[in-house]
mmCIF file of C-alpha atoms and ligand atoms in Angstrom:
data_model
loop_
_atom_site.group_PDB
_atom_site.id
_atom_site.type_symbol
_atom_site.label_atom_id
_atom_site.label_comp_id
_atom_site.label_asym_id
_atom_site.label_seq_id
_atom_site.Cartn_x
_atom_site.Cartn_y
_atom_site.Cartn_z
ATOM 1 C CA UNK M 1308 38.024 34.195 26.257
ATOM 2 C CA UNK M 1309 36.298 32.522 23.334
ATOM 3 C CA UNK M 1310 38.689 30.978 20.816
ATOM 4 C CA UNK M 1311 36.755 31.461 17.575
ATOM 5 C CA UNK M 1312 39.633 30.281 15.379
ATOM 6 C CA UNK M 1313 39.605 26.933 17.173
ATOM 7 C CA UNK M 1314 35.838 26.654 16.621
ATOM 8 C CA UNK M 1315 36.301 27.499 12.954
ATOM 9 C CA UNK M 1316 38.892 24.758 12.455
ATOM 10 C CA UNK M 1317 36.581 22.204 14.008
ATOM 11 C CA UNK M 1318 33.427 23.212 12.129
ATOM 12 C CA UNK M 1319 35.235 23.518 8.817
ATOM 13 C CA UNK M 1320 36.339 19.896 9.123
ATOM 14 C CA UNK M 1321 32.837 18.834 10.224
ATOM 15 C CA UNK M 1322 31.193 20.603 7.254
ATOM 16 C CA UNK M 1323 33.696 19.034 4.859
ATOM 17 C CA UNK M 1324 32.798 15.590 6.243
ATOM 18 C CA UNK M 1325 29.088 16.430 6.018
ATOM 19 C CA UNK M 1326 29.342 17.373 2.363
ATOM 20 C CA UNK M 1327 30.801 13.941 1.623
ATOM 21 C CA UNK M 1328 28.254 12.005 3.636
ATOM 22 C CA UNK M 1329 24.985 13.447 2.371
ATOM 23 C CA UNK M 1330 21.986 11.149 2.447
ATOM 24 C CA UNK M 1331 19.495 12.532 -0.007
ATOM 25 C CA UNK M 1332 16.018 10.941 -0.189
ATOM 26 C CA UNK M 1333 15.957 8.995 -3.472
ATOM 27 C CA UNK M 1334 12.892 10.649 -5.016
ATOM 28 C CA UNK M 1335 14.235 9.948 -8.499
ATOM 29 C CA UNK M 1336 13.551 6.268 -7.784
ATOM 30 C CA UNK M 1337 9.850 6.853 -7.053
ATOM 31 C CA UNK M 1338 8.119 5.459 -10.127
ATOM 32 C CA UNK M 1339 5.457 8.153 -10.694
ATOM 33 C CA UNK M 1340 8.058 10.943 -10.400
ATOM 34 C CA UNK M 1341 10.911 9.384 -12.344
ATOM 35 C CA UNK M 1342 10.380 11.576 -15.378
ATOM 36 C CA UNK M 1343 10.943 14.710 -13.250
ATOM 37 C CA UNK M 1344 14.611 13.610 -13.112
ATOM 38 C CA UNK M 1345 17.430 12.847 -15.502
ATOM 39 C CA UNK M 1346 20.327 10.692 -14.236
ATOM 40 C CA UNK M 1347 19.231 11.284 -10.663
ATOM 41 C CA UNK M 1348 19.069 15.076 -11.011
ATOM 42 C CA UNK M 1349 15.959 17.231 -11.181
ATOM 43 C CA UNK M 1350 15.230 18.642 -14.635
ATOM 44 C CA UNK M 1351 15.261 22.216 -13.362
ATOM 45 C CA UNK M 1352 14.131 23.754 -16.630
ATOM 46 C CA UNK M 1353 10.895 21.718 -16.343
ATOM 47 C CA UNK M 1354 10.300 22.272 -12.644
ATOM 48 C CA UNK M 1355 7.477 24.746 -13.157
ATOM 49 C CA UNK M 1356 5.708 22.605 -15.749
ATOM 50 C CA UNK M 1357 2.214 21.591 -14.710
ATOM 51 C CA UNK M 1358 1.702 17.932 -13.980
ATOM 52 C CA UNK M 1359 -2.073 17.702 -13.700
ATOM 53 C CA UNK M 1360 -3.173 20.603 -11.485
ATOM 54 C CA UNK M 1361 0.227 21.158 -9.835
ATOM 55 C CA UNK M 1362 3.743 22.068 -10.841
ATOM 56 C CA UNK M 1363 6.508 19.499 -10.480
ATOM 57 C CA UNK M 1364 8.155 21.781 -7.909
ATOM 58 C CA UNK M 1365 4.986 21.544 -5.804
ATOM 59 C CA UNK M 1366 4.745 17.739 -6.057
ATOM 60 C CA UNK M 1367 8.371 17.218 -4.997
ATOM 61 C CA UNK M 1368 7.886 19.662 -2.110
ATOM 62 C CA UNK M 1369 4.770 17.822 -0.901
ATOM 63 C CA UNK M 1370 6.662 14.538 -1.000
ATOM 64 C CA UNK M 1371 9.577 16.008 0.971
ATOM 65 C CA UNK M 1372 7.258 17.354 3.651
ATOM 66 C CA UNK M 1373 5.774 13.880 4.241
ATOM 67 C CA UNK M 1374 9.283 12.391 4.080
ATOM 68 C CA UNK M 1375 10.563 14.795 6.752
ATOM 69 C CA UNK M 1376 7.736 13.803 9.109
ATOM 70 C CA UNK M 1377 8.276 10.067 8.503
ATOM 71 C CA UNK M 1378 12.063 10.370 8.904
ATOM 72 C CA UNK M 1379 11.494 10.842 12.632
ATOM 73 C CA UNK M 1380 10.758 7.120 12.800
ATOM 74 C CA UNK M 1381 13.308 4.391 13.356
ATOM 75 C CA UNK M 1382 15.649 3.160 10.609
ATOM 76 C CA UNK M 1383 15.788 5.834 7.918
ATOM 77 C CA UNK M 1384 16.585 3.547 4.939
ATOM 78 C CA UNK M 1385 13.473 1.511 5.798
ATOM 79 C CA UNK M 1386 11.312 4.615 6.262
ATOM 80 C CA UNK M 1387 12.378 6.034 2.883
ATOM 81 C CA UNK M 1388 11.779 2.722 1.138
ATOM 82 C CA UNK M 1389 8.338 2.481 2.735
ATOM 83 C CA UNK M 1390 7.377 5.954 1.507
ATOM 84 C CA UNK M 1391 8.687 5.190 -1.973
ATOM 85 C CA UNK M 1392 6.881 1.839 -2.247
ATOM 86 C CA UNK M 1393 3.566 3.050 -0.802
ATOM 87 C CA UNK M 1394 3.617 6.055 -3.150
ATOM 88 C CA UNK M 1395 4.298 3.821 -6.161
ATOM 89 C CA UNK M 1396 1.635 1.318 -5.103
ATOM 90 C CA UNK M 1397 -1.033 3.986 -4.542
ATOM 91 C CA UNK M 1398 -0.279 5.750 -7.856
ATOM 92 C CA UNK M 1399 -0.576 2.416 -9.667
ATOM 93 C CA UNK M 1400 -4.041 2.190 -8.098
ATOM 94 C CA UNK M 1401 -4.838 5.707 -9.335
ATOM 95 C CA UNK M 1402 -4.622 7.140 -5.785
ATOM 96 C CA UNK M 1403 -2.465 10.163 -6.722
ATOM 97 C CA UNK M 1404 -1.912 11.304 -3.148
ATOM 98 C CA UNK M 1405 0.631 14.046 -3.844
ATOM 99 C CA UNK M 1406 -1.364 15.466 -6.764
ATOM 100 C CA UNK M 1407 -4.698 15.034 -4.972
ATOM 101 C CA UNK M 1408 -4.100 14.638 -1.220
ATOM 102 C CA UNK M 1409 -7.793 13.821 -0.715
ATOM 103 C CA UNK M 1410 -7.114 10.474 -2.449
ATOM 104 C CA UNK M 1411 -5.259 9.356 0.671
ATOM 105 C CA UNK M 1412 -8.381 9.794 2.803
ATOM 106 C CA UNK M 1413 -11.284 9.084 0.425
ATOM 107 C CA UNK M 1414 -10.310 5.395 0.156
ATOM 108 C CA UNK M 1415 -8.713 5.059 3.573
ATOM 109 C CA UNK M 1416 -8.869 1.252 3.380
ATOM 110 C CA UNK M 1417 -6.661 1.254 0.288
ATOM 111 C CA UNK M 1418 -4.134 3.593 1.928
ATOM 112 C CA UNK M 1419 -3.958 1.592 5.166
ATOM 113 C CA UNK M 1420 -3.693 -1.742 3.332
ATOM 114 C CA UNK M 1421 -0.900 -0.349 1.184
ATOM 115 C CA UNK M 1422 1.062 0.894 4.212
ATOM 116 C CA UNK M 1423 0.660 -2.486 5.953
ATOM 117 C CA UNK M 1424 1.553 -4.503 2.866
ATOM 118 C CA UNK M 1425 4.612 -2.435 1.912
ATOM 119 C CA UNK M 1426 5.757 -2.415 5.530
ATOM 120 C CA UNK M 1427 5.837 -6.209 5.388
ATOM 121 C CA UNK M 1428 8.060 -6.142 2.273
ATOM 122 C CA UNK M 1429 10.384 -3.514 3.756
ATOM 123 C CA UNK M 1430 10.656 -5.579 6.938
ATOM 124 C CA UNK M 1431 11.577 -8.661 4.912
ATOM 125 C CA UNK M 1432 14.441 -6.719 3.299
ATOM 126 C CA UNK M 1433 15.918 -4.944 6.315
ATOM 127 C CA UNK M 1434 14.866 -6.670 9.562
ATOM 128 C CA UNK M 1435 17.620 -9.255 9.800
ATOM 129 C CA UNK M 1436 20.579 -6.893 9.376
ATOM 130 C CA UNK M 1437 18.877 -4.273 11.490
ATOM 131 C CA UNK M 1438 18.396 -6.772 14.340
ATOM 132 C CA UNK M 1439 22.091 -7.735 14.300
ATOM 133 C CA UNK M 1440 23.200 -4.102 14.594
ATOM 134 C CA UNK M 1441 20.616 -3.317 17.252
ATOM 135 C CA UNK M 1442 21.159 -6.586 19.137
ATOM 136 C CA UNK M 1443 17.421 -7.122 18.965
ATOM 137 C CA UNK M 1444 15.088 -9.631 17.276
ATOM 138 C CA UNK M 1445 14.118 -9.244 13.609
ATOM 139 C CA UNK M 1446 10.455 -9.617 14.627
ATOM 140 C CA UNK M 1447 10.618 -6.322 16.519
ATOM 141 C CA UNK M 1448 11.443 -4.320 13.355
ATOM 142 C CA UNK M 1449 8.625 -1.782 13.146
ATOM 143 C CA UNK M 1450 8.556 1.558 11.313
ATOM 144 C CA UNK M 1451 5.263 2.745 12.807
ATOM 145 C CA UNK M 1452 5.831 5.295 15.544
ATOM 146 C CA UNK M 1453 4.014 7.591 17.912
ATOM 147 C CA UNK M 1454 4.848 10.226 20.525
ATOM 148 C CA UNK M 1455 5.071 9.433 24.221
ATOM 149 C CA UNK M 1456 6.381 11.240 27.292
ATOM 150 C CA UNK M 1457 9.678 9.392 26.603
ATOM 151 C CA UNK M 1458 9.846 10.759 23.053
ATOM 152 C CA UNK M 1459 9.169 8.808 19.866
ATOM 153 C CA UNK M 1460 8.334 5.123 20.381
ATOM 154 C CA UNK M 1461 7.098 2.243 18.196
ATOM 155 C CA UNK M 1462 3.399 1.562 17.907
ATOM 156 C CA UNK M 1463 1.280 -1.216 16.407
ATOM 157 C CA UNK M 1464 -1.647 1.097 15.685
ATOM 158 C CA UNK M 1465 -1.427 1.672 11.953
ATOM 159 C CA UNK M 1466 -4.414 4.049 11.948
ATOM 160 C CA UNK M 1467 -2.774 6.466 14.378
ATOM 161 C CA UNK M 1468 0.496 6.299 12.444
ATOM 162 C CA UNK M 1469 -1.147 6.737 9.035
ATOM 163 C CA UNK M 1470 -3.476 9.587 9.920
ATOM 164 C CA UNK M 1471 -1.068 11.479 12.156
ATOM 165 C CA UNK M 1472 2.223 11.017 10.282
ATOM 166 C CA UNK M 1473 1.070 10.679 6.675
ATOM 167 C CA UNK M 1474 -2.272 12.446 6.903
ATOM 168 C CA UNK M 1475 -1.256 15.649 8.687
ATOM 169 C CA UNK M 1476 1.422 16.757 6.172
ATOM 170 C CA UNK M 1477 -0.855 15.739 3.280
ATOM 171 C CA UNK M 1478 -3.584 17.949 4.752
ATOM 172 C CA UNK M 1479 -1.418 21.081 4.530
ATOM 173 C CA UNK M 1480 -1.612 21.427 0.710
ATOM 174 C CA UNK M 1481 -5.196 20.163 0.841
ATOM 175 C CA UNK M 1482 -6.252 22.928 3.218
ATOM 176 C CA UNK M 1483 -4.277 25.510 1.246
ATOM 177 C CA UNK M 1484 -6.113 24.443 -1.928
ATOM 178 C CA UNK M 1485 -9.473 24.730 -0.164
ATOM 179 C CA UNK M 1486 -8.574 28.163 1.179
ATOM 180 C CA UNK M 1487 -7.529 29.277 -2.296
ATOM 181 C CA UNK M 1488 -10.870 28.098 -3.700
ATOM 182 C CA UNK M 1489 -12.747 29.936 -0.946
ATOM 183 C CA UNK M 1490 -10.840 33.128 -1.770
ATOM 184 C CA UNK M 1491 -11.270 32.761 -5.539
ATOM 185 C CA UNK M 1492 -7.532 32.152 -6.120
ATOM 186 C CA UNK M 1493 -5.945 29.600 -8.412
ATOM 187 C CA UNK M 1494 -2.405 28.296 -7.991
ATOM 188 C CA UNK M 1495 -0.474 25.279 -9.207
ATOM 189 C CA UNK M 1496 1.769 25.525 -6.144
ATOM 190 C CA UNK M 1497 -0.217 26.439 -3.036
ATOM 191 C CA UNK M 1498 2.267 24.785 -0.668
ATOM 192 C CA UNK M 1499 5.221 26.638 -2.169
ATOM 193 C CA UNK M 1500 3.306 29.943 -2.149
ATOM 194 C CA UNK M 1501 2.627 29.377 1.522
ATOM 195 C CA UNK M 1502 6.154 28.279 2.492
ATOM 196 C CA UNK M 1503 7.720 31.181 0.639
ATOM 197 C CA UNK M 1504 5.389 33.703 2.211
ATOM 198 C CA UNK M 1505 7.756 33.487 5.193
ATOM 199 C CA UNK M 1506 10.593 35.985 5.321
ATOM 200 C CA UNK M 1507 13.308 33.324 5.621
ATOM 201 C CA UNK M 1508 13.950 29.608 5.614
ATOM 202 C CA UNK M 1509 14.228 29.706 9.415
ATOM 203 C CA UNK M 1510 10.901 31.492 9.917
ATOM 204 C CA UNK M 1511 9.387 28.942 7.492
ATOM 205 C CA UNK M 1512 10.708 26.158 9.758
ATOM 206 C CA UNK M 1513 8.953 27.740 12.741
ATOM 207 C CA UNK M 1514 5.746 28.121 10.713
ATOM 208 C CA UNK M 1515 5.773 24.514 9.491
ATOM 209 C CA UNK M 1516 5.399 23.449 13.102
ATOM 210 C CA UNK M 1517 3.647 26.329 14.823
ATOM 211 C CA UNK M 1518 1.364 28.173 12.396
ATOM 212 C CA UNK M 1519 -2.116 28.266 13.919
ATOM 213 C CA UNK M 1520 -3.885 27.096 10.765
ATOM 214 C CA UNK M 1521 -1.329 25.146 8.733
ATOM 215 C CA UNK M 1522 1.224 24.090 11.385
ATOM 216 C CA UNK M 1523 1.962 20.360 11.777
ATOM 217 C CA UNK M 1524 2.174 20.669 15.573
ATOM 218 C CA UNK M 1525 3.087 17.416 17.297
ATOM 219 C CA UNK M 1526 3.417 15.575 13.962
ATOM 220 C CA UNK M 1527 6.828 17.175 13.446
ATOM 221 C CA UNK M 1528 9.735 17.990 15.744
ATOM 222 C CA UNK M 1529 12.277 20.798 15.476
ATOM 223 C CA UNK M 1530 14.912 18.515 13.933
ATOM 224 C CA UNK M 1531 12.547 17.207 11.235
ATOM 225 C CA UNK M 1532 11.259 20.698 10.382
ATOM 226 C CA UNK M 1533 14.889 21.785 9.847
ATOM 227 C CA UNK M 1534 15.506 18.635 7.845
ATOM 228 C CA UNK M 1535 12.776 19.763 5.489
ATOM 229 C CA UNK M 1536 14.506 23.177 5.118
ATOM 230 C CA UNK M 1537 17.796 21.417 4.363
ATOM 231 C CA UNK M 1538 16.205 19.471 1.556
ATOM 232 C CA UNK M 1539 14.029 22.256 0.225
ATOM 233 C CA UNK M 1540 16.639 25.023 0.211
ATOM 234 C CA UNK M 1541 19.955 23.215 -0.153
ATOM 235 C CA UNK M 1542 19.788 19.623 -1.432
ATOM 236 C CA UNK M 1543 16.977 19.986 -3.948
ATOM 237 C CA UNK M 1544 17.342 23.706 -4.531
ATOM 238 C CA UNK M 1545 13.579 24.228 -4.779
ATOM 239 C CA UNK M 1546 13.228 27.711 -3.332
ATOM 240 C CA UNK M 1547 12.194 30.298 -5.884
ATOM 241 C CA UNK M 1548 13.657 33.042 -3.660
ATOM 242 C CA UNK M 1549 17.113 31.600 -3.129
ATOM 243 C CA UNK M 1550 18.930 33.655 -5.756
ATOM 244 C CA UNK M 1551 17.511 37.018 -4.813
ATOM 245 C CA UNK M 1552 16.785 36.952 -1.079
ATOM 246 C CA UNK M 1553 19.308 36.569 1.779
ATOM 247 C CA UNK M 1554 16.506 34.992 3.831
ATOM 248 C CA UNK M 1555 16.613 31.915 1.594
ATOM 249 C CA UNK M 1556 20.308 31.048 1.274
ATOM 250 C CA UNK M 1557 22.126 27.918 2.464
ATOM 251 C CA UNK M 1558 22.908 29.647 5.760
ATOM 252 C CA UNK M 1559 19.433 31.107 6.364
ATOM 253 C CA UNK M 1560 18.318 28.385 8.781
ATOM 254 C CA UNK M 1561 19.720 27.035 12.033
ATOM 255 C CA UNK M 1562 21.534 23.835 12.911
ATOM 256 C CA UNK M 1563 18.950 21.902 14.919
ATOM 257 C CA UNK M 1564 20.234 20.394 18.172
ATOM 258 C CA UNK M 1565 19.543 16.805 19.088
ATOM 259 C CA UNK M 1566 21.421 14.178 21.087
ATOM 260 C CA UNK M 1567 23.979 13.406 18.358
ATOM 261 C CA UNK M 1568 24.782 17.038 17.628
ATOM 262 C CA UNK M 1569 24.849 17.939 21.338
ATOM 263 C CA UNK M 1570 27.181 15.082 22.237
ATOM 264 C CA UNK M 1571 29.738 16.001 19.565
ATOM 265 C CA UNK M 1572 29.634 19.730 20.363
ATOM 266 C CA UNK M 1573 29.993 19.029 24.076
ATOM 267 C CA UNK M 1574 32.784 16.466 23.898
ATOM 268 C CA UNK M 1575 34.837 18.438 21.365
ATOM 269 C CA UNK M 1576 34.766 21.421 23.731
ATOM 270 C CA UNK M 1577 32.713 23.637 21.389
ATOM 271 C CA UNK M 1578 30.056 24.392 24.020
ATOM 272 C CA UNK M 1579 32.621 25.276 26.673
ATOM 273 C CA UNK M 1580 33.843 28.138 24.451
ATOM 274 C CA UNK M 1581 30.534 29.943 25.109
ATOM 275 C CA UNK M 1582 29.717 29.186 28.761
ATOM 276 C CA UNK M 1583 31.323 27.328 31.670
ATOM 277 C CA UNK M 1584 30.400 23.891 32.945
ATOM 278 C CA UNK M 1585 28.910 25.585 36.007
ATOM 279 C CA UNK M 1586 26.566 27.608 33.792
ATOM 280 C CA UNK M 1587 25.497 24.515 31.888
ATOM 281 C CA UNK M 1588 24.741 22.811 35.210
ATOM 282 C CA UNK M 1589 22.759 25.830 36.398
ATOM 283 C CA UNK M 1590 20.699 25.763 33.161
ATOM 284 C CA UNK M 1591 20.131 21.991 33.569
ATOM 285 C CA UNK M 1592 21.860 21.353 30.275
ATOM 286 C CA UNK M 1593 24.159 19.162 32.375
ATOM 287 C CA UNK M 1594 22.231 17.039 34.862
ATOM 288 C CA UNK M 1595 24.545 15.278 37.283
ATOM 289 C CA UNK M 1596 24.312 11.488 37.563
ATOM 290 C CA UNK M 1597 20.954 11.296 35.818
ATOM 291 C CA UNK M 1598 22.059 10.026 32.413
ATOM 292 C CA UNK M 1599 22.422 6.591 30.866
ATOM 293 C CA UNK M 1600 24.683 4.108 32.681
ATOM 294 C CA UNK M 1601 24.786 6.429 35.726
ATOM 295 C CA UNK M 1602 26.705 9.134 33.804
ATOM 296 C CA UNK M 1603 25.928 12.862 33.697
ATOM 297 C CA UNK M 1604 23.144 13.684 31.261
ATOM 298 C CA UNK M 1605 23.596 16.300 28.500
ATOM 299 C CA UNK M 1606 20.090 17.625 27.896
ATOM 300 C CA UNK M 1607 20.899 19.591 24.792
ATOM 301 C CA UNK M 1608 17.398 20.987 24.211
ATOM 302 C CA UNK M 1609 17.792 23.036 27.413
ATOM 303 C CA UNK M 1610 20.395 25.183 25.610
ATOM 304 C CA UNK M 1611 17.603 26.922 23.687
ATOM 305 C CA UNK M 1612 17.537 30.678 24.462
ATOM 306 C CA UNK M 1613 20.638 30.484 26.682
ATOM 307 C CA UNK M 1614 23.039 33.333 26.016
ATOM 308 C CA UNK M 1615 26.786 33.344 25.427
ATOM 309 C CA UNK M 1616 28.527 34.531 28.555
ATOM 310 C CA UNK M 1617 30.997 37.434 28.377
ATOM 311 C CA UNK M 1618 30.463 38.859 24.952
ATOM 312 C CA UNK M 1619 31.034 42.486 24.059
ATOM 313 C CA UNK M 1620 28.231 44.111 22.098
ATOM 314 C CA UNK M 1621 30.683 45.996 19.910
ATOM 315 C CA UNK M 1622 32.851 42.980 19.018
ATOM 316 C CA UNK M 1623 33.064 41.808 15.405
ATOM 317 C CA UNK M 1624 31.514 38.500 16.499
ATOM 318 C CA UNK M 1625 28.466 40.312 17.847
ATOM 319 C CA UNK M 1626 28.189 42.445 14.703
ATOM 320 C CA UNK M 1627 28.216 39.305 12.546
ATOM 321 C CA UNK M 1628 25.627 37.740 14.834
ATOM 322 C CA UNK M 1629 23.319 40.742 14.322
ATOM 323 C CA UNK M 1630 23.851 40.569 10.563
ATOM 324 C CA UNK M 1631 23.009 36.843 10.518
ATOM 325 C CA UNK M 1632 19.960 37.279 12.708
ATOM 326 C CA UNK M 1633 18.513 40.334 10.990
ATOM 327 C CA UNK M 1634 19.395 39.723 7.342
ATOM 328 C CA UNK M 1635 19.552 35.932 6.971
ATOM 329 C CA UNK M 1636 17.445 34.259 9.666
ATOM 330 C CA UNK M 1637 15.194 37.342 9.820
ATOM 331 C CA UNK M 1638 14.368 36.579 13.434
ATOM 332 C CA UNK M 1639 14.551 40.021 14.996
ATOM 333 C CA UNK M 1640 15.947 43.496 14.712
ATOM 334 C CA UNK M 1641 18.342 44.265 17.566
ATOM 335 C CA UNK M 1642 19.683 41.294 19.513
ATOM 336 C CA UNK M 1643 20.617 41.949 23.133
ATOM 337 C CA UNK M 1644 22.823 38.902 23.419
ATOM 338 C CA UNK M 1645 23.969 35.911 21.407
ATOM 339 C CA UNK M 1646 22.154 32.592 21.768
ATOM 340 C CA UNK M 1647 24.445 29.562 22.086
ATOM 341 C CA UNK M 1648 22.115 27.586 19.818
ATOM 342 C CA UNK M 1649 23.069 29.908 16.975
ATOM 343 C CA UNK M 1650 26.846 29.719 17.444
ATOM 344 C CA UNK M 1651 27.470 26.867 14.956
ATOM 345 C CA UNK M 1652 25.511 28.811 12.320
ATOM 346 C CA UNK M 1653 27.377 32.005 13.176
ATOM 347 C CA UNK M 1654 30.795 30.354 12.811
ATOM 348 C CA UNK M 1655 29.704 28.907 9.475
ATOM 349 C CA UNK M 1656 28.453 32.347 8.427
ATOM 350 C CA UNK M 1657 31.906 33.797 9.162
ATOM 351 C CA UNK M 1658 33.551 30.984 7.204
ATOM 352 C CA UNK M 1659 31.110 31.622 4.371
ATOM 353 C CA UNK M 1660 32.181 35.245 4.271
ATOM 354 C CA UNK M 1661 35.799 34.101 4.108
ATOM 355 C CA UNK M 1662 34.985 32.117 0.973
ATOM 356 C CA UNK M 1663 34.253 28.645 2.377
ATOM 357 C CA UNK M 1664 30.997 27.724 0.692
ATOM 358 C CA UNK M 1665 29.563 25.208 3.108
ATOM 359 C CA UNK M 1666 25.882 25.109 3.991
ATOM 360 C CA UNK M 1667 24.082 24.539 7.277
ATOM 361 C CA UNK M 1668 23.076 21.202 5.750
ATOM 362 C CA UNK M 1669 26.766 20.240 5.404
ATOM 363 C CA UNK M 1670 27.433 21.168 9.008
ATOM 364 C CA UNK M 1671 24.382 19.316 10.314
ATOM 365 C CA UNK M 1672 25.155 16.226 8.217
ATOM 366 C CA UNK M 1673 28.764 16.242 9.439
ATOM 367 C CA UNK M 1674 27.709 16.450 13.080
ATOM 368 C CA UNK M 1675 25.152 13.687 12.552
ATOM 369 C CA UNK M 1676 27.687 11.493 10.778
ATOM 370 C CA UNK M 1677 30.299 11.890 13.514
ATOM 371 C CA UNK M 1678 27.676 11.474 16.252
ATOM 372 C CA UNK M 1679 26.268 8.234 14.830
ATOM 373 C CA UNK M 1680 29.445 6.666 13.416
ATOM 374 C CA UNK M 1681 32.181 7.513 15.946
ATOM 375 C CA UNK M 1682 30.943 9.578 18.888
ATOM 376 C CA UNK M 1683 28.259 7.135 20.001
ATOM 377 C CA UNK M 1684 26.239 7.142 23.180
ATOM 378 C CA UNK M 1685 26.925 3.581 24.336
ATOM 379 C CA UNK M 1686 28.226 2.348 27.655
ATOM 380 C CA UNK M 1687 31.649 1.863 26.057
ATOM 381 C CA UNK M 1688 33.836 4.782 25.020
ATOM 382 C CA UNK M 1689 33.387 6.221 21.501
ATOM 383 C CA UNK M 1690 35.709 5.362 18.647
ATOM 384 C CA UNK M 1691 37.974 8.401 19.036
ATOM 385 C CA UNK M 1692 40.990 6.807 17.384
ATOM 386 C CA UNK M 1693 39.240 6.663 14.032
ATOM 387 C CA UNK M 1694 37.189 9.832 14.424
ATOM 388 C CA UNK M 1695 38.058 12.342 11.664
ATOM 389 C CA UNK M 1696 37.879 15.332 14.037
ATOM 390 C CA UNK M 1697 39.999 13.856 16.852
ATOM 391 C CA UNK M 1698 42.813 16.342 16.347
ATOM 392 C CA UNK M 1699 40.367 19.192 17.054
ATOM 393 C CA UNK M 1700 38.609 17.462 19.959
ATOM 394 C CA UNK M 1701 39.269 18.810 23.463
ATOM 395 C CA UNK M 1702 37.805 15.669 25.052
ATOM 396 C CA UNK M 1703 40.174 13.406 23.134
ATOM 397 C CA UNK M 1704 43.277 15.544 23.445
ATOM 398 C CA UNK M 1705 43.034 17.122 26.871
ATOM 399 C CA UNK M 1706 39.940 16.363 28.935
ATOM 400 C CA UNK M 1707 38.946 12.661 28.723
ATOM 401 C CA UNK M 1708 36.292 13.166 31.391
ATOM 402 C CA UNK M 1709 34.236 15.152 28.835
ATOM 403 C CA UNK M 1710 33.915 11.806 27.055
ATOM 404 C CA UNK M 1711 33.863 9.203 29.797
ATOM 405 C CA UNK M 1712 31.483 10.971 32.215
ATOM 406 C CA UNK M 1713 28.713 12.286 29.932
ATOM 407 C CA UNK M 1714 25.942 10.787 27.773
ATOM 408 C CA UNK M 1715 22.952 12.297 25.973
HETATM 409 S S1 SF4 Y 402 37.342 12.408 19.043
HETATM 410 FE FE1 SF4 Y 402 36.015 11.073 20.231
HETATM 411 S S2 SF4 Y 402 34.908 12.415 21.645
HETATM 412 FE FE2 SF4 Y 402 35.820 13.693 20.044
HETATM 413 S S3 SF4 Y 402 34.166 13.913 18.549
HETATM 414 FE FE3 SF4 Y 402 35.440 12.217 17.886
HETATM 415 S S4 SF4 Y 402 34.474 10.392 18.776
HETATM 416 FE FE4 SF4 Y 402 33.644 12.187 19.834
#
């Protein structure tokens, strides 16, 4: 029998932690955009002012889209500094890449040189400390990345990195502008018009990756596409539909699962509230003896589409699930079962209705913070003693094997 109250206690604490550990991209520090902000906050009453051909809202959104793609690389503080410094450098050279994305490509040599040069400066700032934490050499600090069968890996090919990771998201507003011209339309915010043509923040996330014409495809993963939604809807409050449309609230997108999130939800016992260990093995979410250090592997992405076992279709939990799916995520009309992937969002939705105003962003940030700071994936055991959710954690309190025998 699922203990929803226990899940609520855990996620409430996680969301509270997440709210305190937000890491917002410092756009207010980017020289060409500084006047969009006052004391670090967006000047909302000027957000729809034109800045050249585009509104400020559009420029910030374009920047965030590139930032979300680049954030998939190693060492987030370095990645964000690189984006900030390259943007400043290119604008000083009159290459206004977020106002005129074509500027990035028309003088490709300038763009590539800027990325290489600023990468050198960022490396000089961060490499030494980074190498100590990673037990690696400072020389191997490299923010350029590419996709391989093993996931995201470092690359030395700056052209691939620049065109694929910077160029693809810059091409989205460029193509939208061209399509507007072709259709005789004029807009100072083609990217926003496009993003908000989706019925909800979650359907926008799917479209950012999968749309046949404008989708970023392999340039962006599920986690990064959700990261963009977090920033766009919640942190920067840029959605024009947020006040009037349940599809665009702070709970209208899902918590994306990755290794950190999966590890915390597994070890705390959250997952076992919705299916048994045997089911997870059958679904290959748990793969025996095939993980790091000879442990069992938690392959959290295999949870996608898996349904909660033993749920009654007339229970209040199921009714709330339907409400969330139909009216907030806008992902269907009549669900036949409840997907485990959506359970963290559902619990938060119930808490929201009880008056706890936490967002999916808070929950995701909390899980990430716990996963990276305490509940690590090393050979040694995680730092449970200092973990702020230890009193809610089944692994810590009752079933130590959930911790010692599994890695992501
Ligand atoms: S108590 Fe330990 S196992 Fe549980 S979430 Fe915290 S670090 Fe992870």
